[in-house]
Coordinates of C-alpha atoms in Angstrom, one line a residue:
M981 CA 215.3 125.8 58.5
T982 CA 211.9 125.1 57.0
N983 CA 210.5 122.3 54.9
E984 CA 210.1 124.8 52.0
R985 CA 213.9 125.1 51.8
Y986 CA 214.8 121.4 52.6
P987 CA 213.5 118.2 50.9
V988 CA 210.8 116.4 53.0
V989 CA 210.4 112.7 53.6
P990 CA 208.8 111.2 50.5
E991 CA 205.6 109.1 50.5
G992 CA 205.8 105.6 49.1
F993 CA 208.5 104.5 46.7
N994 CA 209.4 104.7 43.0
D995 CA 209.5 101.7 40.7
S996 CA 211.9 103.5 38.3
E997 CA 214.6 106.2 38.9
P998 CA 213.1 108.8 41.3
P999 CA 212.5 112.2 39.6
R1000 CA 214.9 115.0 40.7
G1001 CA 213.5 117.3 43.3
I1002 CA 214.7 120.4 45.0
G1003 CA 217.9 118.9 46.5
S1004 CA 221.3 119.8 45.4
Q1005 CA 222.4 116.2 45.6
R1006 CA 220.5 112.9 45.4
L1007 CA 220.4 109.8 47.5
A1008 CA 218.0 106.9 47.9
V1009 CA 217.5 103.5 49.6
L1010 CA 217.4 100.6 47.1
G1011 CA 215.7 97.2 47.8
D1012 CA 212.6 95.1 47.3
P1013 CA 210.4 95.6 49.2
V1014 CA 211.4 99.1 50.2
G1015 CA 208.2 101.0 50.9
H1016 CA 208.6 100.3 54.7
S1017 CA 212.1 101.7 54.9
R1018 CA 212.7 104.4 57.6
S1019 CA 216.0 105.4 56.0
P1020 CA 214.5 108.6 54.4
Q1021 CA 213.4 109.9 57.9
L1022 CA 216.9 109.2 59.3
Q1023 CA 218.9 110.6 56.4
L1024 CA 216.9 113.7 55.8
A1025 CA 216.9 114.6 59.5
A1026 CA 220.7 114.4 59.4
Y1027 CA 221.0 116.6 56.4
R1028 CA 218.7 119.2 57.8
A1029 CA 220.8 119.2 61.0
L1030 CA 223.9 119.6 58.9
G1031 CA 222.4 122.3 56.7
R1032 CA 222.6 120.2 53.5
R1033 CA 219.8 120.6 51.0
W1034 CA 220.0 116.9 49.8
E1035 CA 217.1 114.7 48.9
Y1036 CA 216.6 111.1 49.8
S1037 CA 214.0 108.8 48.3
R1038 CA 213.0 105.1 48.1
W1039 CA 213.7 103.2 44.8
R1040 CA 212.4 99.7 44.4
I1041 CA 214.8 97.6 42.4
P1042 CA 214.0 93.8 42.1
A1043 CA 216.6 91.2 42.5
G1044 CA 219.0 90.9 39.6
Q1045 CA 218.4 94.4 38.2
L1046 CA 220.6 96.6 40.3
A1047 CA 223.5 97.0 37.9
A1048 CA 221.2 97.8 34.9
A1049 CA 219.2 100.4 36.9
L1050 CA 222.3 102.2 38.3
D1051 CA 224.2 102.1 35.0
A1052 CA 221.3 104.0 33.4
R1053 CA 221.0 106.6 36.2
S1054 CA 221.0 110.3 35.4
Q1055 CA 223.1 113.1 36.8
G1056 CA 223.2 114.2 40.5
W1057 CA 223.4 111.0 42.5
R1058 CA 225.8 111.1 45.5
G1059 CA 225.2 107.5 46.6
F1060 CA 222.7 104.8 47.7
S1061 CA 221.8 102.9 50.8
V1062 CA 221.2 99.2 49.9
T1063 CA 219.0 96.7 51.6
A1064 CA 217.7 93.2 50.8
P1065 CA 217.9 91.5 48.4
L1066 CA 220.6 93.7 46.7
K1067 CA 223.6 93.7 49.0
A1068 CA 225.5 91.0 47.1
E1069 CA 224.7 92.7 43.8
A1070 CA 226.0 96.0 45.2
L1071 CA 229.2 94.3 46.1
A1072 CA 229.6 93.2 42.5
F1073 CA 228.7 96.6 41.2
A1074 CA 231.2 98.6 43.2
S1075 CA 234.5 99.4 41.7
E1076 CA 236.2 99.4 45.1
V1077 CA 235.0 97.8 48.3
S1078 CA 236.1 97.8 51.9
A1079 CA 237.5 94.8 53.8
D1080 CA 234.3 94.5 55.8
A1081 CA 232.2 94.5 52.7
R1082 CA 234.3 91.9 51.0
R1083 CA 234.4 89.6 54.0
S1084 CA 230.7 89.8 54.7
G1085 CA 229.8 89.5 51.0
A1086 CA 227.5 92.5 51.4
V1087 CA 227.6 96.2 50.5
N1088 CA 224.9 98.3 52.1
T1089 CA 226.4 101.7 51.0
L1090 CA 227.4 102.9 47.6
V1091 CA 229.2 106.2 47.3
F1092 CA 230.0 107.7 43.9
D1093 CA 233.2 109.6 43.2
S1094 CA 231.3 112.4 41.5
L1095 CA 227.7 113.3 40.6
E1096 CA 228.2 112.3 37.0
P1097 CA 226.2 109.3 35.6
G1098 CA 229.3 107.2 34.8
A1099 CA 231.2 107.8 38.1
P1100 CA 232.5 104.7 39.7
A1101 CA 231.2 103.6 43.1
R1102 CA 232.9 102.6 46.3
G1103 CA 231.2 100.0 48.4
E1104 CA 231.1 99.8 52.2
N1105 CA 229.3 97.7 54.9
T1106 CA 228.2 100.1 57.7
D1107 CA 226.0 97.4 59.3
I1108 CA 229.1 95.8 61.1
P1109 CA 230.4 98.9 62.9
G1110 CA 226.8 100.1 63.3
I1111 CA 226.0 97.0 65.3
V1112 CA 229.1 97.5 67.5
R1113 CA 228.0 101.1 68.1
A1114 CA 224.5 100.1 68.9
F1115 CA 225.8 97.6 71.5
G1116 CA 228.1 100.2 73.0
E1117 CA 225.2 102.6 73.4
R1118 CA 223.4 100.0 75.5
G1119 CA 226.5 99.5 77.6
L1120 CA 227.3 96.2 76.0
E1121 CA 231.0 96.4 75.2
R1122 CA 231.8 92.6 74.9
I1123 CA 230.2 89.3 74.3
E1124 CA 231.5 86.9 76.9
G1125 CA 230.6 83.5 75.5
V1126 CA 228.9 81.9 72.5
A1127 CA 227.0 83.8 69.9
H1128 CA 224.0 82.3 68.0
V1129 CA 223.1 83.9 64.7
L1130 CA 219.7 83.0 63.2
G1131 CA 219.7 83.2 59.4
A1132 CA 222.4 83.0 56.8
G1133 CA 222.0 86.0 54.5
E1134 CA 224.0 89.1 54.2
T1135 CA 222.7 90.6 57.4
A1136 CA 223.5 87.4 59.3
A1137 CA 227.1 87.7 57.9
S1138 CA 227.4 91.2 59.2
V1139 CA 225.9 90.2 62.7
A1140 CA 228.4 87.3 62.9
I1141 CA 231.4 89.5 62.1
A1142 CA 230.2 92.1 64.6
A1143 CA 229.9 89.3 67.2
Q1144 CA 233.5 88.3 66.5
R1145 CA 234.6 91.9 66.9
L1146 CA 232.8 92.1 70.2
G1147 CA 234.8 89.0 71.5
A1148 CA 232.4 86.1 71.1
S1149 CA 234.3 82.9 71.9
R1150 CA 232.4 80.9 69.2
I1151 CA 229.7 81.6 66.7
E1152 CA 227.0 79.2 65.7
V1153 CA 225.0 80.1 62.5
Y1154 CA 221.5 78.5 62.3
A1155 CA 219.5 78.5 59.0
R1156 CA 216.4 76.7 57.6
R1157 CA 218.7 75.4 54.9
P1158 CA 221.7 74.0 56.7
E1159 CA 223.9 74.2 53.6
R1160 CA 223.6 77.9 53.6
A1161 CA 224.6 78.1 57.3
E1162 CA 227.6 75.8 56.6
A1163 CA 228.6 77.9 53.6
L1164 CA 228.5 81.1 55.6
A1165 CA 230.5 79.5 58.5
E1166 CA 233.1 78.3 56.0
R1167 CA 233.5 81.8 54.6
L1168 CA 233.8 83.4 58.0
G1169 CA 236.5 80.9 59.1
D1170 CA 237.7 79.3 62.4
G1171 CA 235.3 79.4 65.3
V1172 CA 232.1 79.5 63.2
T1173 CA 229.9 76.5 62.6
G1174 CA 226.7 76.1 60.6
R1175 CA 223.6 74.3 61.9
T1176 CA 219.9 73.7 61.2
L1177 CA 217.5 76.3 62.5
A1178 CA 215.0 73.6 63.6
D1179 CA 217.6 72.4 66.1
W1180 CA 218.2 75.7 67.7
V1181 CA 218.1 75.9 71.5
L1182 CA 219.7 78.2 74.0
G1183 CA 222.6 77.0 76.1
G1184 CA 224.0 78.0 79.4
D1185 CA 227.0 79.5 77.6
T1186 CA 224.9 81.5 75.1
A1187 CA 225.8 85.1 75.5
F1188 CA 224.3 86.6 72.4
V1189 CA 221.6 85.9 69.9
G1190 CA 221.4 87.7 66.6
D1191 CA 217.9 87.3 65.0
T1192 CA 218.1 88.1 61.3
V1193 CA 215.1 86.1 60.2
P1194 CA 212.8 88.4 58.1
G1195 CA 210.1 89.6 60.4
G1196 CA 211.7 87.9 63.4
Y1197 CA 212.2 84.3 64.3
V1198 CA 208.9 82.6 65.2
L1199 CA 209.1 80.3 68.2
A1200 CA 208.4 76.8 66.8
N1201 CA 209.9 74.7 69.6
D1202 CA 211.0 75.0 73.2
I1203 CA 214.3 76.9 73.0
G1204 CA 214.8 76.9 76.8
P1205 CA 215.2 79.8 79.2
V1206 CA 217.0 83.0 78.3
P1207 CA 220.5 82.8 80.0
A1208 CA 221.2 85.4 82.5
G1209 CA 222.7 88.5 80.9
A1210 CA 222.5 87.1 77.3
A1211 CA 221.9 89.9 74.8
L1212 CA 219.5 89.8 71.8
L1213 CA 219.9 91.8 68.6
S1214 CA 216.6 91.6 66.6
A1215 CA 217.3 93.0 63.2
A1216 CA 213.6 93.4 62.3
Y1217 CA 211.9 96.5 63.4
H1218 CA 208.4 96.1 61.9
P1219 CA 206.3 94.6 63.4
W1220 CA 207.7 95.2 66.9
P1221 CA 208.4 93.5 69.2
T1222 CA 209.4 90.3 67.5
P1223 CA 208.6 87.0 69.3
L1224 CA 212.2 86.7 70.6
A1225 CA 212.2 90.4 71.7
E1226 CA 209.1 89.6 73.7
R1227 CA 210.8 86.6 75.3
W1228 CA 213.9 88.7 76.2
Q1229 CA 211.8 91.6 77.6
D1230 CA 209.9 89.1 79.8
A1231 CA 213.3 87.9 81.1
S1232 CA 214.5 91.5 81.7
A1233 CA 217.5 90.7 79.4
P1234 CA 219.2 93.3 77.2
V1235 CA 217.8 93.9 73.7
V1236 CA 219.4 95.8 70.9
T1237 CA 216.6 96.7 68.4
G1238 CA 216.5 96.8 64.7
L1239 CA 216.0 100.6 64.9
D1240 CA 219.2 100.8 67.1
M1241 CA 221.1 99.1 64.3
L1242 CA 219.4 101.1 61.6
L1243 CA 220.2 104.4 63.3
H1244 CA 223.9 103.7 63.9
Q1245 CA 224.7 102.3 60.5
A1246 CA 222.9 105.3 59.0
V1247 CA 225.1 107.7 61.0
L1248 CA 228.1 106.0 59.3
Q1249 CA 226.5 106.3 55.9
V1250 CA 226.0 110.0 56.4
R1251 CA 229.7 110.3 57.1
L1252 CA 230.5 108.5 53.9
F1253 CA 228.0 110.3 51.7
G1254 CA 229.5 113.6 52.9
G1255 CA 232.9 112.6 51.7
D1256 CA 234.4 111.7 55.0
T1257 CA 235.8 108.4 56.1
I1258 CA 233.7 105.9 58.1
D1259 CA 235.8 106.7 61.2
E1260 CA 235.6 110.5 60.9
P1261 CA 232.8 112.1 63.1
L1262 CA 230.4 114.5 61.6
P1263 CA 230.3 118.2 62.7
N1264 CA 228.3 118.3 65.9
E1265 CA 227.7 114.6 65.5
A1266 CA 225.9 114.2 68.9
E1267 CA 223.3 116.7 67.8
V1268 CA 222.9 115.1 64.4
V1269 CA 222.4 111.6 66.0
E1270 CA 219.7 113.0 68.3
A1271 CA 217.9 114.6 65.3
M1272 CA 218.0 111.3 63.6
R1273 CA 216.7 109.5 66.7
A1274 CA 213.9 111.9 67.0
A1275 CA 212.9 111.3 63.4
L1276 CA 212.4 107.6 64.1
S1277 CA 210.0 108.4 66.9

């Protein structure tokens, strides 16, 4: 398989609908900003490994414009990966959404029923099971204690739900605007509380910290020592390491990186884009995952 036969990773991004290339089907990541996204590297590596001549680009769509942009799309689109700040808009755009997407209030994957411009979209959130898979790969099967989630956006909701799924006894959501943390906690239900980010400190029962602050939480006060065995998920991957990741590395505590999360949610997206269910493995999936991992490095 050569680059002449298969689409290559695009440079930069498009401010309007990306032009059609040599691929038989079209995919893209949507967001603003989106130029930093590593999704094209991941997705195109998977399609080369699977023998699919599909193309994947970056499409910058500002907040509030997702529905108008996608309603005007041309023929050939299989689906989209969706990143900030468009995940809630993608939820509203989809004709059908999964339980995870509805509960989190976020769709990060849109899959069209056909390649026709007017085809309806199904919405899914692969971040939640992707986080669980990333933890499992690090040998972290359960959260035995309290989970702290920093931030109150769509990614924070996904991290909190994943923490619940991994067995956290209680979840505390910390945000700069406490009303946002409280609103997310109320939506997620019993066992979740909302608090002010300025008051965040580590406790002896803290078993997990999920840092979803854009660029990584900057240490502004003494948060205390990292509890023995406590795991960190740092959703940011550029720049790396984040301040909290450095703190965890210094303590020799387990870290799940933003690239771990990105990789494993992308594997699930590839399943969905190919017409499979989220739980149905790809052909030779282990080899596909390794090709995707190599593309990140």
